PDB file of N, CA and C in Angstrom:
ATOM      1  N   MET A   1       0.858  -1.165   0.000  1.00  0.00           N
ATOM      2  CA  MET A   1       0.000   0.000   0.000  1.00  0.00           C
ATOM      3  C   MET A   1       0.907   1.231   0.000  1.00  0.00           C
ATOM      4  N   ASP A   2       0.691   2.141  -0.955  1.00  0.00           N
ATOM      5  CA  ASP A   2       1.512   3.331  -1.079  1.00  0.00           C
ATOM      6  C   ASP A   2       0.624   4.563  -1.100  1.00  0.00           C
ATOM      7  N   LEU A   3       0.798   5.420  -0.136  1.00  0.00           N
ATOM      8  CA  LEU A   3      -0.022   6.610   0.032  1.00  0.00           C
ATOM      9  C   LEU A   3       0.066   7.543  -1.166  1.00  0.00           C
ATOM     10  N   PHE A   4       1.214   7.525  -1.875  1.00  0.00           N
ATOM     11  CA  PHE A   4       1.426   8.475  -2.961  1.00  0.00           C
ATOM     12  C   PHE A   4       0.965   7.950  -4.312  1.00  0.00           C
ATOM     13  N   THR A   5       1.048   6.658  -4.556  1.00  0.00           N
ATOM     14  CA  THR A   5       0.600   6.116  -5.835  1.00  0.00           C
ATOM     15  C   THR A   5      -0.841   5.640  -5.782  1.00  0.00           C
ATOM     16  N   GLN A   6      -1.386   5.481  -4.586  1.00  0.00           N
ATOM     17  CA  GLN A   6      -2.779   5.089  -4.407  1.00  0.00           C
ATOM     18  C   GLN A   6      -3.447   6.105  -3.480  1.00  0.00           C
ATOM     19  N   PRO A   7      -3.931   7.224  -4.041  1.00  0.00           N
ATOM     20  CA  PRO A   7      -4.441   8.302  -3.195  1.00  0.00           C
ATOM     21  C   PRO A   7      -5.654   7.940  -2.351  1.00  0.00           C
ATOM     22  N   HIS A   8      -6.338   6.829  -2.676  1.00  0.00           N
ATOM     23  CA  HIS A   8      -7.504   6.434  -1.883  1.00  0.00           C
ATOM     24  C   HIS A   8      -7.113   5.738  -0.586  1.00  0.00           C
ATOM     25  N   VAL A   9      -5.816   5.462  -0.404  1.00  0.00           N
ATOM     26  CA  VAL A   9      -5.320   4.822   0.803  1.00  0.00           C
ATOM     27  C   VAL A   9      -5.277   5.866   1.917  1.00  0.00           C
ATOM     28  N   LEU A  10      -5.829   5.541   3.067  1.00  0.00           N
ATOM     29  CA  LEU A  10      -5.889   6.495   4.172  1.00  0.00           C
ATOM     30  C   LEU A  10      -4.538   6.737   4.823  1.00  0.00           C
ATOM     31  N   ALA A  11      -3.750   5.683   5.002  1.00  0.00           N
ATOM     32  CA  ALA A  11      -2.453   5.801   5.659  1.00  0.00           C
ATOM     33  C   ALA A  11      -1.557   4.660   5.181  1.00  0.00           C
ATOM     34  N   ARG A  12      -0.254   4.825   5.364  1.00  0.00           N
ATOM     35  CA  ARG A  12       0.702   3.778   4.973  1.00  0.00           C
ATOM     36  C   ARG A  12       0.652   2.616   5.959  1.00  0.00           C
ATOM     37  N   ASN A  13       1.072   1.431   5.496  1.00  0.00           N
ATOM     38  CA  ASN A  13       1.174   0.277   6.395  1.00  0.00           C
ATOM     39  C   ASN A  13       2.125   0.561   7.543  1.00  0.00           C
ATOM     40  N   SER A  14       3.160   1.357   7.267  1.00  0.00           N
ATOM     41  CA  SER A  14       4.178   1.638   8.287  1.00  0.00           C
ATOM     42  C   SER A  14       3.746   2.725   9.271  1.00  0.00           C
ATOM     43  N   ASP A  15       2.649   3.421   9.005  1.00  0.00           N
ATOM     44  CA  ASP A  15       2.174   4.465   9.913  1.00  0.00           C
ATOM     45  C   ASP A  15       1.605   3.846  11.185  1.00  0.00           C
ATOM     46  N   PRO A  16       1.728   4.567  12.289  1.00  0.00           N
ATOM     47  CA  PRO A  16       1.132   4.046  13.529  1.00  0.00           C
ATOM     48  C   PRO A  16      -0.385   4.006  13.426  1.00  0.00           C
ATOM     49  N   GLU A  17      -0.982   3.185  14.246  1.00  0.00           N
ATOM     50  CA  GLU A  17      -2.443   3.032  14.238  1.00  0.00           C
ATOM     51  C   GLU A  17      -3.151   4.363  14.460  1.00  0.00           C
ATOM     52  N   THR A  18      -2.533   5.231  15.240  1.00  0.00           N
ATOM     53  CA  THR A  18      -3.145   6.533  15.503  1.00  0.00           C
ATOM     54  C   THR A  18      -3.286   7.368  14.228  1.00  0.00           C
ATOM     55  N   SER A  19      -2.380   7.188  13.267  1.00  0.00           N
ATOM     56  CA  SER A  19      -2.479   7.915  11.998  1.00  0.00           C
ATOM     57  C   SER A  19      -3.691   7.457  11.206  1.00  0.00           C
ATOM     58  N   LEU A  20      -3.939   6.164  11.207  1.00  0.00           N
ATOM     59  CA  LEU A  20      -5.108   5.635  10.511  1.00  0.00           C
ATOM     60  C   LEU A  20      -6.398   6.118  11.179  1.00  0.00           C
ATOM     61  N   ILE A  21      -6.407   6.146  12.491  1.00  0.00           N
ATOM     62  CA  ILE A  21      -7.578   6.636  13.216  1.00  0.00           C
ATOM     63  C   ILE A  21      -7.827   8.106  12.883  1.00  0.00           C
ATOM     64  N   ALA A  22      -6.759   8.895  12.879  1.00  0.00           N
ATOM     65  CA  ALA A  22      -6.891  10.320  12.556  1.00  0.00           C
ATOM     66  C   ALA A  22      -7.378  10.518  11.126  1.00  0.00           C
ATOM     67  N   ALA A  23      -6.871   9.713  10.197  1.00  0.00           N
ATOM     68  CA  ALA A  23      -7.295   9.815   8.795  1.00  0.00           C
ATOM     69  C   ALA A  23      -8.773   9.478   8.658  1.00  0.00           C
ATOM     70  N   ARG A  24      -9.226   8.454   9.356  1.00  0.00           N
ATOM     71  CA  ARG A  24     -10.651   8.095   9.321  1.00  0.00           C
ATOM     72  C   ARG A  24     -11.518   9.197   9.927  1.00  0.00           C
ATOM     73  N   ASP A  25     -11.034   9.796  10.995  1.00  0.00           N
ATOM     74  CA  ASP A  25     -11.774  10.904  11.616  1.00  0.00           C
ATOM     75  C   ASP A  25     -11.900  12.081  10.650  1.00  0.00           C
ATOM     76  N   MET A  26     -10.807  12.413   9.951  1.00  0.00           N
ATOM     77  CA  MET A  26     -10.833  13.516   8.993  1.00  0.00           C
ATOM     78  C   MET A  26     -11.744  13.193   7.812  1.00  0.00           C
ATOM     79  N   GLU A  27     -11.757  11.929   7.398  1.00  0.00           N
ATOM     80  CA  GLU A  27     -12.645  11.527   6.310  1.00  0.00           C
ATOM     81  C   GLU A  27     -14.104  11.700   6.728  1.00  0.00           C
ATOM     82  N   LEU A  28     -14.431  11.316   7.932  1.00  0.00           N
ATOM     83  CA  LEU A  28     -15.797  11.479   8.445  1.00  0.00           C
ATOM     84  C   LEU A  28     -16.143  12.963   8.575  1.00  0.00           C
ATOM     85  N   THR A  29     -15.189  13.758   9.027  1.00  0.00           N
ATOM     86  CA  THR A  29     -15.391  15.205   9.122  1.00  0.00           C
ATOM     87  C   THR A  29     -15.677  15.789   7.746  1.00  0.00           C
ATOM     88  N   ALA A  30     -14.895  15.386   6.754  1.00  0.00           N
ATOM     89  CA  ALA A  30     -15.097  15.881   5.384  1.00  0.00           C
ATOM     90  C   ALA A  30     -16.473  15.490   4.865  1.00  0.00           C
ATOM     91  N   LEU A  31     -16.880  14.258   5.110  1.00  0.00           N
ATOM     92  CA  LEU A  31     -18.195  13.796   4.670  1.00  0.00           C
ATOM     93  C   LEU A  31     -19.299  14.616   5.333  1.00  0.00           C
ATOM     94  N   ASN A  32     -19.177  14.875   6.619  1.00  0.00           N
ATOM     95  CA  ASN A  32     -20.182  15.675   7.327  1.00  0.00           C
ATOM     96  C   ASN A  32     -20.217  17.118   6.833  1.00  0.00           C
ATOM     97  N   LEU A  33     -19.048  17.675   6.502  1.00  0.00           N
ATOM     98  CA  LEU A  33     -19.015  19.035   5.964  1.00  0.00           C
ATOM     99  C   LEU A  33     -19.758  19.113   4.639  1.00  0.00           C
ATOM    100  N   VAL A  34     -19.547  18.134   3.773  1.00  0.00           N
ATOM    101  CA  VAL A  34     -20.245  18.126   2.483  1.00  0.00           C
ATOM    102  C   VAL A  34     -21.739  17.910   2.690  1.00  0.00           C
ATOM    103  N   LEU A  35     -22.085  17.023   3.591  1.00  0.00           N
ATOM    104  CA  LEU A  35     -23.499  16.757   3.876  1.00  0.00           C
ATOM    105  C   LEU A  35     -24.211  18.025   4.342  1.00  0.00           C
ATOM    106  N   ASN A  36     -23.543  18.817   5.166  1.00  0.00           N
ATOM    107  CA  ASN A  36     -24.152  20.027   5.725  1.00  0.00           C
ATOM    108  C   ASN A  36     -23.945  21.272   4.873  1.00  0.00           C
ATOM    109  N   ASN A  37     -23.073  21.194   3.861  1.00  0.00           N
ATOM    110  CA  ASN A  37     -22.776  22.338   3.002  1.00  0.00           C
ATOM    111  C   ASN A  37     -22.699  21.897   1.547  1.00  0.00           C
ATOM    112  N   PRO A  38     -23.760  21.320   1.007  1.00  0.00           N
ATOM    113  CA  PRO A  38     -23.701  20.821  -0.371  1.00  0.00           C
ATOM    114  C   PRO A  38     -23.442  21.950  -1.363  1.00  0.00           C
ATOM    115  N   GLY A  39     -22.618  21.649  -2.356  1.00  0.00           N
ATOM    116  CA  GLY A  39     -22.337  22.617  -3.403  1.00  0.00           C
ATOM    117  C   GLY A  39     -21.167  23.533  -3.125  1.00  0.00           C
ATOM    118  N   TRP A  40     -20.452  23.313  -2.026  1.00  0.00           N
ATOM    119  CA  TRP A  40     -19.286  24.124  -1.708  1.00  0.00           C
ATOM    120  C   TRP A  40     -18.036  23.480  -2.305  1.00  0.00           C
ATOM    121  N   THR A  41     -17.029  24.301  -2.557  1.00  0.00           N
ATOM    122  CA  THR A  41     -15.729  23.796  -3.008  1.00  0.00           C
ATOM    123  C   THR A  41     -14.925  23.366  -1.781  1.00  0.00           C
ATOM    124  N   SER A  42     -13.837  22.644  -2.019  1.00  0.00           N
ATOM    125  CA  SER A  42     -13.012  22.219  -0.882  1.00  0.00           C
ATOM    126  C   SER A  42     -12.413  23.424  -0.153  1.00  0.00           C
ATOM    127  N   ALA A  43     -11.999  24.445  -0.885  1.00  0.00           N
ATOM    128  CA  ALA A  43     -11.432  25.641  -0.243  1.00  0.00           C
ATOM    129  C   ALA A  43     -12.475  26.355   0.615  1.00  0.00           C
ATOM    130  N   GLU A  44     -13.706  26.411   0.145  1.00  0.00           N
ATOM    131  CA  GLU A  44     -14.777  27.041   0.928  1.00  0.00           C
ATOM    132  C   GLU A  44     -15.043  26.251   2.207  1.00  0.00           C
ATOM    133  N   LEU A  45     -15.091  24.937   2.097  1.00  0.00           N
ATOM    134  CA  LEU A  45     -15.299  24.097   3.269  1.00  0.00           C
ATOM    135  C   LEU A  45     -14.185  24.315   4.291  1.00  0.00           C
ATOM    136  N   GLU A  46     -12.946  24.316   3.803  1.00  0.00           N
ATOM    137  CA  GLU A  46     -11.797  24.460   4.698  1.00  0.00           C
ATOM    138  C   GLU A  46     -11.763  25.835   5.362  1.00  0.00           C
ATOM    139  N   LYS A  47     -11.853  26.871   4.583  1.00  0.00           N
ATOM    140  CA  LYS A  47     -11.729  28.242   5.108  1.00  0.00           C
ATOM    141  C   LYS A  47     -12.864  28.577   6.085  1.00  0.00           C
ATOM    142  N   ARG A  48     -14.083  28.233   5.716  1.00  0.00           N
ATOM    143  CA  ARG A  48     -15.246  28.604   6.529  1.00  0.00           C
ATOM    144  C   ARG A  48     -15.417  27.767   7.792  1.00  0.00           C
ATOM    145  N   HIS A  49     -14.656  26.659   7.859  1.00  0.00           N
ATOM    146  CA  HIS A  49     -14.764  25.801   9.041  1.00  0.00           C
ATOM    147  C   HIS A  49     -13.443  25.676   9.791  1.00  0.00           C
ATOM    148  N   GLY A  50     -12.471  26.552   9.473  1.00  0.00           N
ATOM    149  CA  GLY A  50     -11.247  26.642  10.257  1.00  0.00           C
ATOM    150  C   GLY A  50     -10.179  25.600   9.987  1.00  0.00           C
ATOM    151  N   PHE A  51     -10.202  24.982   8.814  1.00  0.00           N
ATOM    152  CA  PHE A  51      -9.176  24.006   8.470  1.00  0.00           C
ATOM    153  C   PHE A  51      -8.105  24.646   7.602  1.00  0.00           C
ATOM    154  N   GLU A  52      -6.910  24.079   7.627  1.00  0.00           N
ATOM    155  CA  GLU A  52      -5.845  24.533   6.748  1.00  0.00           C
ATOM    156  C   GLU A  52      -6.108  24.013   5.341  1.00  0.00           C
ATOM    157  N   ARG A  53      -5.596  24.757   4.362  1.00  0.00           N
ATOM    158  CA  ARG A  53      -5.792  24.368   2.958  1.00  0.00           C
ATOM    159  C   ARG A  53      -5.227  22.975   2.723  1.00  0.00           C
ATOM    160  N   GLY A  54      -6.042  22.109   2.159  1.00  0.00           N
ATOM    161  CA  GLY A  54      -5.642  20.752   1.826  1.00  0.00           C
ATOM    162  C   GLY A  54      -6.113  19.697   2.803  1.00  0.00           C
ATOM    163  N   GLN A  55      -6.437  20.088   4.027  1.00  0.00           N
ATOM    164  CA  GLN A  55      -6.855  19.092   5.016  1.00  0.00           C
ATOM    165  C   GLN A  55      -8.125  18.365   4.611  1.00  0.00           C
ATOM    166  N   ILE A  56      -9.098  19.091   4.111  1.00  0.00           N
ATOM    167  CA  ILE A  56     -10.376  18.496   3.711  1.00  0.00           C
ATOM    168  C   ILE A  56     -10.302  18.020   2.264  1.00  0.00           C
ATOM    169  N   GLY A  57      -9.636  18.795   1.424  1.00  0.00           N
ATOM    170  CA  GLY A  57      -9.551  18.451   0.001  1.00  0.00           C
ATOM    171  C   GLY A  57      -9.002  17.068  -0.266  1.00  0.00           C
ATOM    172  N   LYS A  58      -7.953  16.683   0.465  1.00  0.00           N
ATOM    173  CA  LYS A  58      -7.396  15.357   0.199  1.00  0.00           C
ATOM    174  C   LYS A  58      -8.337  14.255   0.658  1.00  0.00           C
ATOM    175  N   ARG A  59      -9.132  14.503   1.664  1.00  0.00           N
ATOM    176  CA  ARG A  59     -10.117  13.500   2.101  1.00  0.00           C
ATOM    177  C   ARG A  59     -11.319  13.455   1.152  1.00  0.00           C
ATOM    178  N   LEU A  60     -11.637  14.584   0.524  1.00  0.00           N
ATOM    179  CA  LEU A  60     -12.721  14.588  -0.463  1.00  0.00           C
ATOM    180  C   LEU A  60     -12.374  13.692  -1.642  1.00  0.00           C
ATOM    181  N   SER A  61     -11.111  13.688  -2.052  1.00  0.00           N
ATOM    182  CA  SER A  61     -10.689  12.824  -3.155  1.00  0.00           C
ATOM    183  C   SER A  61     -10.945  11.358  -2.813  1.00  0.00           C
ATOM    184  N   THR A  62     -10.617  10.982  -1.593  1.00  0.00           N
ATOM    185  CA  THR A  62     -10.869   9.604  -1.156  1.00  0.00           C
ATOM    186  C   THR A  62     -12.360   9.307  -1.162  1.00  0.00           C
ATOM    187  N   LEU A  63     -13.152  10.229  -0.677  1.00  0.00           N
ATOM    188  CA  LEU A  63     -14.606  10.032  -0.631  1.00  0.00           C
ATOM    189  C   LEU A  63     -15.206   9.956  -2.033  1.00  0.00           C
ATOM    190  N   VAL A  64     -14.678  10.730  -2.966  1.00  0.00           N
ATOM    191  CA  VAL A  64     -15.138  10.658  -4.359  1.00  0.00           C
ATOM    192  C   VAL A  64     -14.770   9.292  -4.942  1.00  0.00           C
ATOM    193  N   ASN A  65     -13.536   8.862  -4.728  1.00  0.00           N
ATOM    194  CA  ASN A  65     -13.089   7.559  -5.248  1.00  0.00           C
ATOM    195  C   ASN A  65     -13.898   6.405  -4.664  1.00  0.00           C
ATOM    196  N   ASN A  66     -14.357   6.556  -3.419  1.00  0.00           N
ATOM    197  CA  ASN A  66     -15.151   5.509  -2.767  1.00  0.00           C
ATOM    198  C   ASN A  66     -16.644   5.623  -3.061  1.00  0.00           C
ATOM    199  N   GLY A  67     -17.037   6.651  -3.824  1.00  0.00           N
ATOM    200  CA  GLY A  67     -18.433   6.812  -4.195  1.00  0.00           C
ATOM    201  C   GLY A  67     -19.312   7.421  -3.121  1.00  0.00           C
ATOM    202  N   ARG A  68     -18.715   7.966  -2.075  1.00  0.00           N
ATOM    203  CA  ARG A  68     -19.523   8.541  -0.992  1.00  0.00           C
ATOM    204  C   ARG A  68     -19.815  10.018  -1.206  1.00  0.00           C
ATOM    205  N   VAL A  69     -18.990  10.666  -2.027  1.00  0.00           N
ATOM    206  CA  VAL A  69     -19.178  12.071  -2.386  1.00  0.00           C
ATOM    207  C   VAL A  69     -19.126  12.170  -3.901  1.00  0.00           C
ATOM    208  N   ILE A  70     -19.916  13.078  -4.453  1.00  0.00           N
ATOM    209  CA  ILE A  70     -19.972  13.285  -5.904  1.00  0.00           C
ATOM    210  C   ILE A  70     -19.447  14.677  -6.208  1.00  0.00           C
ATOM    211  N   ARG A  71     -18.594  14.760  -7.225  1.00  0.00           N
ATOM    212  CA  ARG A  71     -18.158  16.072  -7.696  1.00  0.00           C
ATOM    213  C   ARG A  71     -19.276  16.663  -8.534  1.00  0.00           C
ATOM    214  N   GLY A  72     -19.637  17.878  -8.216  1.00  0.00           N
ATOM    215  CA  GLY A  72     -20.653  18.583  -8.990  1.00  0.00           C
ATOM    216  C   GLY A  72     -20.004  19.383 -10.101  1.00  0.00           C
ATOM    217  N   ASP A  73     -20.699  20.405 -10.535  1.00  0.00           N
ATOM    218  CA  ASP A  73     -20.183  21.276 -11.577  1.00  0.00           C
ATOM    219  C   ASP A  73     -19.034  22.118 -11.049  1.00  0.00           C
ATOM    220  N   LYS A  74     -18.243  22.643 -11.975  1.00  0.00           N
ATOM    221  CA  LYS A  74     -17.217  23.615 -11.616  1.00  0.00           C
ATOM    222  C   LYS A  74     -17.858  24.992 -11.547  1.00  0.00           C
ATOM    223  N   ARG A  75     -17.364  25.785 -10.616  1.00  0.00           N
ATOM    224  CA  ARG A  75     -17.769  27.189 -10.539  1.00  0.00           C
ATOM    225  C   ARG A  75     -16.621  27.962  -9.916  1.00  0.00           C
ATOM    226  N   ARG A  76     -16.711  29.273  -9.968  1.00  0.00           N
ATOM    227  CA  ARG A  76     -15.665  30.103  -9.385  1.00  0.00           C
ATOM    228  C   ARG A  76     -15.760  30.025  -7.863  1.00  0.00           C
ATOM    229  N   CYS A  77     -14.687  29.597  -7.237  1.00  0.00           N
ATOM    230  CA  CYS A  77     -14.620  29.461  -5.785  1.00  0.00           C
ATOM    231  C   CYS A  77     -14.593  30.849  -5.144  1.00  0.00           C
ATOM    232  N   GLU A  78     -15.391  31.033  -4.115  1.00  0.00           N
ATOM    233  CA  GLU A  78     -15.452  32.321  -3.416  1.00  0.00           C
ATOM    234  C   GLU A  78     -14.204  32.600  -2.582  1.00  0.00           C
ATOM    235  N   ILE A  79     -13.403  31.592  -2.337  1.00  0.00           N
ATOM    236  CA  ILE A  79     -12.184  31.758  -1.541  1.00  0.00           C
ATOM    237  C   ILE A  79     -10.976  32.011  -2.440  1.00  0.00           C
ATOM    238  N   THR A  80     -10.786  31.152  -3.444  1.00  0.00           N
ATOM    239  CA  THR A  80      -9.588  31.246  -4.291  1.00  0.00           C
ATOM    240  C   THR A  80      -9.794  32.083  -5.539  1.00  0.00           C
ATOM    241  N   GLY A  81     -11.043  32.248  -5.957  1.00  0.00           N
ATOM    242  CA  GLY A  81     -11.321  32.961  -7.197  1.00  0.00           C
ATOM    243  C   GLY A  81     -11.080  32.119  -8.441  1.00  0.00           C
ATOM    244  N   LYS A  82     -10.717  30.862  -8.265  1.00  0.00           N
ATOM    245  CA  LYS A  82     -10.442  29.959  -9.388  1.00  0.00           C
ATOM    246  C   LYS A  82     -11.617  29.020  -9.606  1.00  0.00           C
ATOM    247  N   LEU A  83     -11.683  28.439 -10.816  1.00  0.00           N
ATOM    248  CA  LEU A  83     -12.695  27.421 -11.072  1.00  0.00           C
ATOM    249  C   LEU A  83     -12.375  26.192 -10.234  1.00  0.00           C
ATOM    250  N   ALA A  84     -13.392  25.663  -9.585  1.00  0.00           N
ATOM    251  CA  ALA A  84     -13.197  24.495  -8.727  1.00  0.00           C
ATOM    252  C   ALA A  84     -14.465  23.660  -8.725  1.00  0.00           C
ATOM    253  N   PHE A  85     -14.300  22.363  -8.490  1.00  0.00           N
ATOM    254  CA  PHE A  85     -15.451  21.474  -8.386  1.00  0.00           C
ATOM    255  C   PHE A  85     -16.213  21.730  -7.095  1.00  0.00           C
ATOM    256  N   THR A  86     -17.511  21.599  -7.180  1.00  0.00           N
ATOM    257  CA  THR A  86     -18.358  21.586  -5.993  1.00  0.00           C
ATOM    258  C   THR A  86     -18.523  20.136  -5.565  1.00  0.00           C
ATOM    259  N   HIS A  87     -18.999  19.912  -4.354  1.00  0.00           N
ATOM    260  CA  HIS A  87     -19.127  18.550  -3.828  1.00  0.00           C
ATOM    261  C   HIS A  87     -20.490  18.349  -3.186  1.00  0.00           C
ATOM    262  N   TYR A  88     -21.001  17.148  -3.362  1.00  0.00           N
ATOM    263  CA  TYR A  88     -22.322  16.765  -2.854  1.00  0.00           C
ATOM    264  C   TYR A  88     -22.263  15.339  -2.338  1.00  0.00           C
ATOM    265  N   THR A  89     -23.117  15.035  -1.375  1.00  0.00           N
ATOM    266  CA  THR A  89     -23.367  13.638  -1.046  1.00  0.00           C
ATOM    267  C   THR A  89     -24.439  13.166  -2.024  1.00  0.00           C
ATOM    268  N   LYS A  90     -24.577  11.893  -2.197  1.00  0.00           N
ATOM    269  CA  LYS A  90     -25.499  11.379  -3.220  1.00  0.00           C
ATOM    270  C   LYS A  90     -26.921  11.936  -3.132  1.00  0.00           C
ATOM    271  N   PRO A  91     -27.541  12.005  -1.953  1.00  0.00           N
ATOM    272  CA  PRO A  91     -28.909  12.507  -1.906  1.00  0.00           C
ATOM    273  C   PRO A  91     -29.047  13.990  -2.277  1.00  0.00           C
ATOM    274  N   HIS A  92     -27.935  14.758  -2.206  1.00  0.00           N
ATOM    275  CA  HIS A  92     -28.003  16.205  -2.449  1.00  0.00           C
ATOM    276  C   HIS A  92     -27.532  16.628  -3.823  1.00  0.00           C
ATOM    277  N   LYS A  93     -27.167  15.696  -4.682  1.00  0.00           N
ATOM    278  CA  LYS A  93     -26.685  16.060  -6.015  1.00  0.00           C
ATOM    279  C   LYS A  93     -27.807  16.702  -6.806  1.00  0.00           C
ATOM    280  N   PRO A  94     -27.555  17.881  -7.384  1.00  0.00           N
ATOM    281  CA  PRO A  94     -28.619  18.528  -8.169  1.00  0.00           C
ATOM    282  C   PRO A  94     -28.909  17.751  -9.444  1.00  0.00           C
ATOM    283  N   ARG A  95     -30.110  17.868  -9.927  1.00  0.00           N
ATOM    284  CA  ARG A  95     -30.492  17.140 -11.162  1.00  0.00           C
ATOM    285  C   ARG A  95     -30.275  17.983 -12.372  1.00  0.00           C
TER     286      ARG A  95
END
């Protein structure tokens, strides 16, 4: 298992158990943020909820790969000003 070549991997085999627990906690946090803020970009989720850039975004990738989160349309992010994907949980995806 390689964290860098397989981005859906939560932690390396060599990481302590606490790292895997922390990664799972962050994944659950990311899922809850999307559930409660559908249609936001990763930067919006991070900035508006006090996370550092990248903390939630990397967990969103795992959630997308696992089918728990869906990437929506791209729009201009209110934080970065760049085009970015929005995120939804399956029940909240717009039609």
